PDB file of C-alpha atoms in Angstrom:
ATOM      1  CA  UNK A 132      -2.400 184.011  50.307  1.00 61.00           C
ATOM      2  CA  UNK A 133      -5.068 186.577  50.403  1.00 77.00           C
ATOM      3  CA  UNK A 134      -6.746 187.779  47.426  1.00 87.00           C
ATOM      4  CA  UNK A 135      -7.118 191.250  48.422  1.00 90.00           C
ATOM      5  CA  UNK A 136      -7.084 192.544  44.612  1.00 92.00           C
ATOM      6  CA  UNK A 137     -10.155 190.617  44.114  1.00 91.00           C
ATOM      7  CA  UNK A 138     -12.227 193.544  45.378  1.00 91.00           C
ATOM      8  CA  UNK A 139     -10.507 196.079  43.067  1.00 91.00           C
ATOM      9  CA  UNK A 140     -12.623 197.779  40.645  1.00 91.00           C
ATOM     10  CA  UNK A 141     -10.092 198.808  38.550  1.00 92.00           C
ATOM     11  CA  UNK A 142      -8.880 197.571  35.138  1.00 93.00           C
ATOM     12  CA  UNK A 143      -5.204 196.784  33.927  1.00 93.00           C
ATOM     13  CA  UNK A 144      -4.138 199.906  31.881  1.00 91.00           C
ATOM     14  CA  UNK A 145      -2.398 197.485  29.248  1.00 91.00           C
ATOM     15  CA  UNK A 146      -4.672 194.674  28.732  1.00 89.00           C
ATOM     16  CA  UNK A 147      -8.082 196.496  29.730  1.00 91.00           C
ATOM     17  CA  UNK A 148      -8.635 193.111  31.866  1.00 91.00           C
ATOM     18  CA  UNK A 149     -10.272 193.490  35.365  1.00 93.00           C
ATOM     19  CA  UNK A 150      -7.403 193.425  38.145  1.00 93.00           C
ATOM     20  CA  UNK A 151      -9.657 191.439  40.123  1.00 93.00           C
ATOM     21  CA  UNK A 152      -9.423 188.628  37.659  1.00 90.00           C
ATOM     22  CA  UNK A 153      -5.417 188.323  37.755  1.00 90.00           C
ATOM     23  CA  UNK A 154      -4.316 184.874  39.191  1.00 86.00           C
ATOM     24  CA  UNK A 155      -1.463 186.907  41.213  1.00 87.00           C
ATOM     25  CA  UNK A 156      -1.220 189.940  42.792  1.00 92.00           C
ATOM     26  CA  UNK A 157      -1.079 192.854  40.780  1.00 93.00           C
ATOM     27  CA  UNK A 158       2.230 195.443  41.004  1.00 94.00           C
ATOM     28  CA  UNK A 159       1.698 198.822  41.885  1.00 94.00           C
ATOM     29  CA  UNK A 160       3.698 201.133  39.744  1.00 94.00           C
ATOM     30  CA  UNK A 161       3.256 205.111  40.953  1.00 90.00           C
ATOM     31  CA  UNK A 162       0.051 204.620  42.609  1.00 89.00           C
ATOM     32  CA  UNK A 163      -1.637 202.584  39.730  1.00 92.00           C
ATOM     33  CA  UNK A 164      -1.948 198.431  39.543  1.00 95.00           C
ATOM     34  CA  UNK A 165      -0.937 196.403  36.668  1.00 94.00           C
ATOM     35  CA  UNK A 166      -0.741 192.974  35.563  1.00 92.00           C
ATOM     36  CA  UNK A 167       3.102 192.489  36.273  1.00 91.00           C
ATOM     37  CA  UNK A 168       3.708 189.963  33.200  1.00 87.00           C
ATOM     38  CA  UNK A 169       1.516 192.444  30.722  1.00 88.00           C
ATOM     39  CA  UNK A 170       3.854 195.409  32.417  1.00 91.00           C
ATOM     40  CA  UNK A 171       7.279 193.773  31.880  1.00 88.00           C
ATOM     41  CA  UNK A 172       6.546 192.945  28.409  1.00 84.00           C
ATOM     42  CA  UNK A 173       5.014 196.209  27.337  1.00 86.00           C
ATOM     43  CA  UNK A 174       8.223 198.305  28.801  1.00 87.00           C
ATOM     44  CA  UNK A 175      10.564 195.499  27.349  1.00 82.00           C
ATOM     45  CA  UNK A 176       8.934 195.251  23.852  1.00 77.00           C
ATOM     46  CA  UNK A 177       8.645 199.001  23.154  1.00 80.00           C
ATOM     47  CA  UNK A 178      11.824 200.148  24.682  1.00 79.00           C
ATOM     48  CA  UNK A 179      10.421 202.411  27.101  1.00 83.00           C
ATOM     49  CA  UNK A 180      10.687 202.229  30.769  1.00 90.00           C
ATOM     50  CA  UNK A 181       7.771 204.497  31.760  1.00 91.00           C
ATOM     51  CA  UNK A 182       4.130 203.830  33.362  1.00 92.00           C
ATOM     52  CA  UNK A 183       1.667 203.292  30.050  1.00 89.00           C
ATOM     53  CA  UNK A 184      -0.791 205.502  31.960  1.00 88.00           C
ATOM     54  CA  UNK A 185       1.209 208.295  33.569  1.00 89.00           C
ATOM     55  CA  UNK A 186       4.412 208.140  31.121  1.00 90.00           C
ATOM     56  CA  UNK A 187       6.287 208.754  34.435  1.00 92.00           C
ATOM     57  CA  UNK A 188       9.725 207.090  34.185  1.00 92.00           C
ATOM     58  CA  UNK A 189      10.429 203.565  35.721  1.00 93.00           C
ATOM     59  CA  UNK A 190      13.387 203.855  38.179  1.00 93.00           C
ATOM     60  CA  UNK A 191      16.116 201.218  38.171  1.00 91.00           C
ATOM     61  CA  UNK A 192      14.593 200.187  41.481  1.00 94.00           C
ATOM     62  CA  UNK A 193      10.903 199.859  40.121  1.00 95.00           C
ATOM     63  CA  UNK A 194      12.396 197.632  37.611  1.00 93.00           C
ATOM     64  CA  UNK A 195      13.966 195.501  39.900  1.00 93.00           C
ATOM     65  CA  UNK A 196      10.759 195.243  42.273  1.00 94.00           C
ATOM     66  CA  UNK A 197       9.007 194.082  39.069  1.00 93.00           C
ATOM     67  CA  UNK A 198      11.541 191.380  38.345  1.00 91.00           C
ATOM     68  CA  UNK A 199      11.434 190.549  42.307  1.00 92.00           C
ATOM     69  CA  UNK A 200       7.347 190.350  42.088  1.00 91.00           C
ATOM     70  CA  UNK A 201       7.472 188.065  38.985  1.00 88.00           C
ATOM     71  CA  UNK A 202       9.986 185.638  40.536  1.00 86.00           C
ATOM     72  CA  UNK A 203       7.878 185.473  43.921  1.00 88.00           C
ATOM     73  CA  UNK A 204       4.755 184.345  42.017  1.00 83.00           C
ATOM     74  CA  UNK A 205       6.348 182.503  39.265  1.00 77.00           C
ATOM     75  CA  UNK A 206       4.356 179.390  40.342  1.00 70.00           C
ATOM     76  CA  UNK A 207       1.332 180.821  39.073  1.00 65.00           C
ATOM     77  CA  UNK A 208       2.548 180.747  35.405  1.00 61.00           C
ATOM     78  CA  UNK A 209       2.943 177.390  35.461  1.00 55.00           C
ATOM     79  CA  UNK A 210      -0.630 176.530  36.819  1.00 52.00           C
ATOM     80  CA  UNK A 211      -2.691 178.881  34.216  1.00 52.00           C
ATOM     81  CA  UNK A 212      -2.775 178.390  30.590  1.00 48.00           C
ATOM     82  CA  UNK A 213      -3.239 182.061  29.633  1.00 46.00           C
ATOM     83  CA  UNK A 214       0.318 183.192  31.076  1.00 48.00           C
ATOM     84  CA  UNK A 215       3.807 182.416  30.360  1.00 50.00           C
ATOM     85  CA  UNK A 216       6.671 184.335  31.729  1.00 50.00           C
ATOM     86  CA  UNK A 217       9.062 186.072  29.325  1.00 51.00           C
ATOM     87  CA  UNK A 218      12.556 184.800  29.694  1.00 52.00           C
ATOM     88  CA  UNK A 219      13.986 188.343  30.146  1.00 58.00           C
ATOM     89  CA  UNK A 220      14.755 190.242  32.987  1.00 78.00           C
ATOM     90  CA  UNK A 221      13.126 193.908  33.228  1.00 86.00           C
ATOM     91  CA  UNK A 222      16.261 194.878  35.046  1.00 86.00           C
ATOM     92  CA  UNK A 223      18.671 193.926  32.434  1.00 80.00           C
ATOM     93  CA  UNK A 224      16.776 195.510  29.429  1.00 80.00           C
ATOM     94  CA  UNK A 225      16.464 198.724  31.468  1.00 84.00           C
ATOM     95  CA  UNK A 226      20.415 198.556  32.181  1.00 81.00           C
ATOM     96  CA  UNK A 227      20.852 198.295  28.088  1.00 75.00           C
ATOM     97  CA  UNK A 228      18.655 201.049  27.496  1.00 76.00           C
ATOM     98  CA  UNK A 229      20.409 203.309  30.003  1.00 77.00           C
ATOM     99  CA  UNK A 230      23.849 202.301  28.779  1.00 70.00           C
ATOM    100  CA  UNK A 231      23.283 203.962  25.593  1.00 63.00           C
ATOM    101  CA  UNK A 232      24.782 207.405  25.943  1.00 57.00           C
ATOM    102  CA  UNK A 233      25.960 210.458  23.940  1.00 54.00           C
ATOM    103  CA  UNK A 234      29.237 212.232  24.694  1.00 55.00           C
ATOM    104  CA  UNK A 235      27.629 215.407  23.262  1.00 51.00           C
ATOM    105  CA  UNK A 236      25.801 218.296  24.889  1.00 54.00           C
ATOM    106  CA  UNK A 237      22.385 217.984  26.366  1.00 53.00           C
ATOM    107  CA  UNK A 238      21.029 219.479  23.653  1.00 47.00           C
ATOM    108  CA  UNK A 239      21.748 217.064  21.116  1.00 59.00           C
ATOM    109  CA  UNK A 240      18.709 215.000  22.373  1.00 60.00           C
ATOM    110  CA  UNK A 241      17.634 213.908  18.872  1.00 61.00           C
ATOM    111  CA  UNK A 242      20.752 212.004  18.545  1.00 59.00           C
ATOM    112  CA  UNK A 243      20.508 210.038  21.952  1.00 60.00           C
ATOM    113  CA  UNK A 244      17.156 209.319  21.045  1.00 61.00           C
ATOM    114  CA  UNK A 245      18.117 207.722  17.896  1.00 60.00           C
ATOM    115  CA  UNK A 246      20.406 205.539  19.680  1.00 61.00           C
ATOM    116  CA  UNK A 247      18.018 204.168  22.438  1.00 60.00           C
ATOM    117  CA  UNK A 248      15.791 203.604  19.192  1.00 61.00           C
ATOM    118  CA  UNK A 249      18.366 201.377  17.381  1.00 59.00           C
ATOM    119  CA  UNK A 250      18.943 199.605  21.173  1.00 60.00           C
ATOM    120  CA  UNK A 251      15.443 198.934  21.089  1.00 59.00           C
ATOM    121  CA  UNK A 252      15.608 196.779  17.889  1.00 56.00           C
ATOM    122  CA  UNK A 253      18.685 195.288  19.479  1.00 55.00           C
ATOM    123  CA  UNK A 254      17.105 194.072  22.555  1.00 56.00           C
ATOM    124  CA  UNK A 255      14.759 191.687  20.388  1.00 51.00           C
ATOM    125  CA  UNK A 256      17.883 190.238  19.175  1.00 50.00           C
ATOM    126  CA  UNK A 257      19.654 189.775  22.390  1.00 48.00           C
ATOM    127  CA  UNK A 258      16.390 188.191  24.204  1.00 45.00           C
ATOM    128  CA  UNK A 259      13.705 185.550  23.386  1.00 41.00           C
ATOM    129  CA  UNK A 260      10.501 186.261  24.384  1.00 41.00           C
ATOM    130  CA  UNK A 261       7.640 183.659  24.855  1.00 41.00           C
ATOM    131  CA  UNK A 262       4.365 184.234  23.308  1.00 36.00           C
ATOM    132  CA  UNK A 263       1.810 185.923  24.971  1.00 40.00           C
ATOM    133  CA  UNK A 264      -1.164 183.413  24.919  1.00 40.00           C
ATOM    134  CA  UNK A 265      -4.034 185.473  26.238  1.00 40.00           C
ATOM    135  CA  UNK A 266      -4.987 186.491  22.668  1.00 40.00           C
ATOM    136  CA  UNK A 267      -6.595 189.829  21.789  1.00 40.00           C
ATOM    137  CA  UNK A 268      -7.851 192.091  24.597  1.00 43.00           C
ATOM    138  CA  UNK A 269     -11.310 191.450  24.865  1.00 45.00           C
ATOM    139  CA  UNK A 270     -14.056 193.793  26.884  1.00 45.00           C
ATOM    140  CA  UNK A 271     -17.627 192.482  27.269  1.00 46.00           C
ATOM    141  CA  UNK A 272     -20.367 194.712  28.134  1.00 47.00           C
ATOM    142  CA  UNK A 273     -24.391 194.168  27.328  1.00 48.00           C
ATOM    143  CA  UNK A 274     -23.789 191.210  25.404  1.00 48.00           C
ATOM    144  CA  UNK A 275     -20.979 192.559  22.988  1.00 48.00           C
ATOM    145  CA  UNK A 276     -17.184 191.383  23.056  1.00 44.00           C
ATOM    146  CA  UNK A 277     -14.860 194.435  21.649  1.00 45.00           C
ATOM    147  CA  UNK A 278     -11.545 193.048  20.597  1.00 44.00           C
ATOM    148  CA  UNK A 279      -8.632 195.586  20.508  1.00 45.00           C
ATOM    149  CA  UNK A 280      -5.582 194.276  18.653  1.00 43.00           C
ATOM    150  CA  UNK A 281      -3.964 197.424  18.895  1.00 42.00           C
ATOM    151  CA  UNK A 282      -3.548 197.057  22.702  1.00 42.00           C
ATOM    152  CA  UNK A 283      -2.254 193.455  22.086  1.00 40.00           C
ATOM    153  CA  UNK A 284       0.926 192.801  24.318  1.00 38.00           C
ATOM    154  CA  UNK A 285       1.553 190.262  21.814  1.00 39.00           C
ATOM    155  CA  UNK A 286       3.752 192.648  20.104  1.00 42.00           C
ATOM    156  CA  UNK A 287       6.726 190.868  21.634  1.00 37.00           C
ATOM    157  CA  UNK A 288       5.980 187.836  19.685  1.00 39.00           C
ATOM    158  CA  UNK A 289       6.426 189.231  16.041  1.00 44.00           C
ATOM    159  CA  UNK A 290       6.314 186.932  12.869  1.00 44.00           C
ATOM    160  CA  UNK A 291       9.724 185.972  13.149  1.00 39.00           C
ATOM    161  CA  UNK A 292       9.132 184.429  16.147  1.00 41.00           C
ATOM    162  CA  UNK A 293       5.941 182.693  15.432  1.00 46.00           C
ATOM    163  CA  UNK A 294       7.287 181.377  11.937  1.00 45.00           C
ATOM    164  CA  UNK A 295      10.250 179.835  13.854  1.00 43.00           C
ATOM    165  CA  UNK A 296       7.996 178.590  16.762  1.00 44.00           C
ATOM    166  CA  UNK A 297       5.688 177.194  14.054  1.00 41.00           C
ATOM    167  CA  UNK A 298       8.583 175.124  12.541  1.00 40.00           C
ATOM    168  CA  UNK A 299       9.146 173.420  15.852  1.00 40.00           C
ATOM    169  CA  UNK A 300      12.052 175.439  17.120  1.00 40.00           C
ATOM    170  CA  UNK A 301      10.428 175.899  20.467  1.00 43.00           C
ATOM    171  CA  UNK A 302       9.575 172.488  21.665  1.00 43.00           C
ATOM    172  CA  UNK A 303      13.048 172.236  23.553  1.00 45.00           C
ATOM    173  CA  UNK A 304      13.026 175.903  23.596  1.00 45.00           C
ATOM    174  CA  UNK A 305      15.373 178.012  21.485  1.00 42.00           C
ATOM    175  CA  UNK A 306      18.163 177.708  23.876  1.00 49.00           C
ATOM    176  CA  UNK A 307      18.735 173.924  23.357  1.00 50.00           C
ATOM    177  CA  UNK A 308      18.573 174.418  19.598  1.00 43.00           C
ATOM    178  CA  UNK A 309      21.013 177.485  19.426  1.00 44.00           C
ATOM    179  CA  UNK A 310      22.713 177.455  22.908  1.00 50.00           C
ATOM    180  CA  UNK A 311      25.081 179.895  21.852  1.00 46.00           C
ATOM    181  CA  UNK A 312      22.520 182.279  21.322  1.00 45.00           C
ATOM    182  CA  UNK A 313      20.846 181.555  24.536  1.00 48.00           C
ATOM    183  CA  UNK A 314      20.243 184.534  27.018  1.00 49.00           C
ATOM    184  CA  UNK A 315      22.702 182.963  29.587  1.00 52.00           C
ATOM    185  CA  UNK A 316      25.253 182.382  26.901  1.00 50.00           C
ATOM    186  CA  UNK A 317      24.894 185.993  25.983  1.00 49.00           C
ATOM    187  CA  UNK A 318      25.317 187.367  29.665  1.00 49.00           C
ATOM    188  CA  UNK A 319      28.261 185.308  30.178  1.00 51.00           C
ATOM    189  CA  UNK A 320      30.259 185.967  26.671  1.00 51.00           C
ATOM    190  CA  UNK A 321      31.418 189.174  25.051  1.00 51.00           C
ATOM    191  CA  UNK A 322      28.195 189.253  22.676  1.00 49.00           C
ATOM    192  CA  UNK A 323      26.389 191.628  24.663  1.00 50.00           C
ATOM    193  CA  UNK A 324      28.879 194.185  24.865  1.00 55.00           C
ATOM    194  CA  UNK A 325      29.700 193.570  21.354  1.00 56.00           C
ATOM    195  CA  UNK A 326      25.882 193.956  20.107  1.00 54.00           C
ATOM    196  CA  UNK A 327      25.926 197.299  22.089  1.00 58.00           C
ATOM    197  CA  UNK A 328      28.985 198.508  20.508  1.00 63.00           C
ATOM    198  CA  UNK A 329      27.534 197.645  17.196  1.00 60.00           C
ATOM    199  CA  UNK A 330      24.527 199.500  17.986  1.00 60.00           C
ATOM    200  CA  UNK A 331      26.661 202.497  19.087  1.00 64.00           C
ATOM    201  CA  UNK A 332      28.529 201.755  15.648  1.00 66.00           C
ATOM    202  CA  UNK A 333      25.712 202.028  13.490  1.00 61.00           C
ATOM    203  CA  UNK A 334      24.723 205.409  14.930  1.00 63.00           C
ATOM    204  CA  UNK A 335      27.771 206.727  15.065  1.00 72.00           C
ATOM    205  CA  UNK A 336      28.167 206.139  11.325  1.00 72.00           C
ATOM    206  CA  UNK A 337      25.095 207.620  10.243  1.00 68.00           C
ATOM    207  CA  UNK A 338      25.893 210.642  12.505  1.00 72.00           C
ATOM    208  CA  UNK A 339      29.221 210.949  10.686  1.00 79.00           C
ATOM    209  CA  UNK A 340      27.572 210.366   7.261  1.00 77.00           C
ATOM    210  CA  UNK A 341      25.050 213.184   8.024  1.00 77.00           C
ATOM    211  CA  UNK A 342      27.806 215.588   9.175  1.00 82.00           C
ATOM    212  CA  UNK A 343      29.700 215.094   6.066  1.00 84.00           C
ATOM    213  CA  UNK A 344      26.459 215.631   4.195  1.00 82.00           C
ATOM    214  CA  UNK A 345      25.836 219.005   6.027  1.00 83.00           C
ATOM    215  CA  UNK A 346      29.236 219.878   5.327  1.00 89.00           C
ATOM    216  CA  UNK A 347      29.075 219.616   1.799  1.00 87.00           C
ATOM    217  CA  UNK A 348      25.942 221.391   2.119  1.00 86.00           C
ATOM    218  CA  UNK A 349      27.623 224.628   3.909  1.00 89.00           C
ATOM    219  CA  UNK A 350      30.118 224.393   1.411  1.00 91.00           C
ATOM    220  CA  UNK A 351      28.056 224.452  -1.821  1.00 90.00           C
ATOM    221  CA  UNK A 352      26.265 227.264   0.012  1.00 90.00           C
ATOM    222  CA  UNK A 353      29.382 229.075   0.632  1.00 90.00           C
ATOM    223  CA  UNK A 354      30.593 228.780  -3.044  1.00 91.00           C
ATOM    224  CA  UNK A 355      27.141 229.839  -4.164  1.00 90.00           C
ATOM    225  CA  UNK A 356      26.986 233.004  -2.026  1.00 91.00           C
ATOM    226  CA  UNK A 357      30.842 233.670  -3.809  1.00 91.00           C
ATOM    227  CA  UNK A 358      29.504 233.463  -7.194  1.00 91.00           C
ATOM    228  CA  UNK A 359      26.664 235.508  -6.653  1.00 91.00           C
ATOM    229  CA  UNK A 360      28.615 238.348  -4.903  1.00 90.00           C
ATOM    230  CA  UNK A 361      31.161 238.098  -8.079  1.00 90.00           C
ATOM    231  CA  UNK A 362      28.147 238.295 -10.430  1.00 91.00           C
ATOM    232  CA  UNK A 363      27.044 241.230  -8.686  1.00 90.00           C
ATOM    233  CA  UNK A 364      30.294 243.110  -8.570  1.00 91.00           C
ATOM    234  CA  UNK A 365      30.740 242.377 -12.488  1.00 91.00           C
ATOM    235  CA  UNK A 366      27.097 243.718 -13.059  1.00 90.00           C
ATOM    236  CA  UNK A 367      28.104 247.029 -11.038  1.00 89.00           C
ATOM    237  CA  UNK A 368      31.304 247.376 -13.096  1.00 89.00           C
ATOM    238  CA  UNK A 369      29.437 246.721 -16.251  1.00 89.00           C
ATOM    239  CA  UNK A 370      26.732 249.680 -15.139  1.00 88.00           C
ATOM    240  CA  UNK A 371      29.515 251.863 -14.512  1.00 87.00           C
ATOM    241  CA  UNK A 372      31.152 251.191 -17.842  1.00 86.00           C
ATOM    242  CA  UNK A 373      27.719 251.510 -19.577  1.00 86.00           C
ATOM    243  CA  UNK A 374      27.180 255.089 -17.621  1.00 85.00           C
ATOM    244  CA  UNK A 375      30.830 255.959 -18.465  1.00 83.00           C
ATOM    245  CA  UNK A 376      30.161 255.484 -22.550  1.00 82.00           C
ATOM    246  CA  UNK A 377      27.116 257.225 -22.353  1.00 82.00           C
ATOM    247  CA  UNK A 378      28.522 260.106 -20.926  1.00 77.00           C
ATOM    248  CA  UNK A 379      31.469 260.070 -23.267  1.00 75.00           C
ATOM    249  CA  UNK A 380      28.797 260.003 -26.498  1.00 74.00           C
ATOM    250  CA  UNK A 381      26.858 262.744 -24.829  1.00 74.00           C
ATOM    251  CA  UNK A 382      29.937 264.833 -24.141  1.00 69.00           C
ATOM    252  CA  UNK A 383      31.322 264.393 -27.608  1.00 71.00           C
ATOM    253  CA  UNK A 384      27.804 265.151 -29.136  1.00 68.00           C
ATOM    254  CA  UNK A 385      27.629 268.359 -27.007  1.00 67.00           C
ATOM    255  CA  UNK A 386      31.180 269.420 -28.099  1.00 67.00           C
ATOM    256  CA  UNK A 387      30.420 268.932 -31.770  1.00 69.00           C
ATOM    257  CA  UNK A 388      27.372 271.067 -31.596  1.00 65.00           C
ATOM    258  CA  UNK A 389      29.304 273.747 -30.029  1.00 60.00           C
ATOM    259  CA  UNK A 390      31.722 273.798 -32.866  1.00 58.00           C
TER     260      UNK A 390
END
């Protein structure tokens, strides 16, 4: 295989490692080159299907191309100590993200964003991620080593998965320990749809509760305005009575003085 990318002077936008050091061909997205494994882990873990460099949206076709690219060069993963493929399809994760819809006017973007945010959390329960083994991102320049932990793609392997791996659950794979929770079982069963419906249900209930609170606040505001209006009427009536009393007193005084 011709290693054409070894002549590239670009760095991966996610890991900051030179594209030329990749053990497999880089993936091209919107005219930029990426480490394909880093890109797949990045978009899935963040539930943001867009270019990390330009923020341009990844289409379903882009996700499918990335899956095919990883599948084509998967033999590189087995022979390299620094890479392990994630047991998740980018296309499936993208489909899950797009399946979250809101039956409301387009202006209700906050509600849609909230639902998709919850779907992002559901992704980490629906799929199992392998540990990203490359460690912290390192940049070498003039004898200095800069380690940027904030850019770690290892976020996909959080403390929960690390603790379970440490307990030995990863020796045979989570699928063997809990086959009913495996990705394959999820795909075949009703759990996938049930989880999505659960996500929708949580957000729908939160939205309904917010609407009820808003309605209570509006009702309280209406009552407050009615009370204030009634008080204004009563104060105006009191002023009129006071003026009439003053007028009557003055009239009587004038009448007495005339007599």
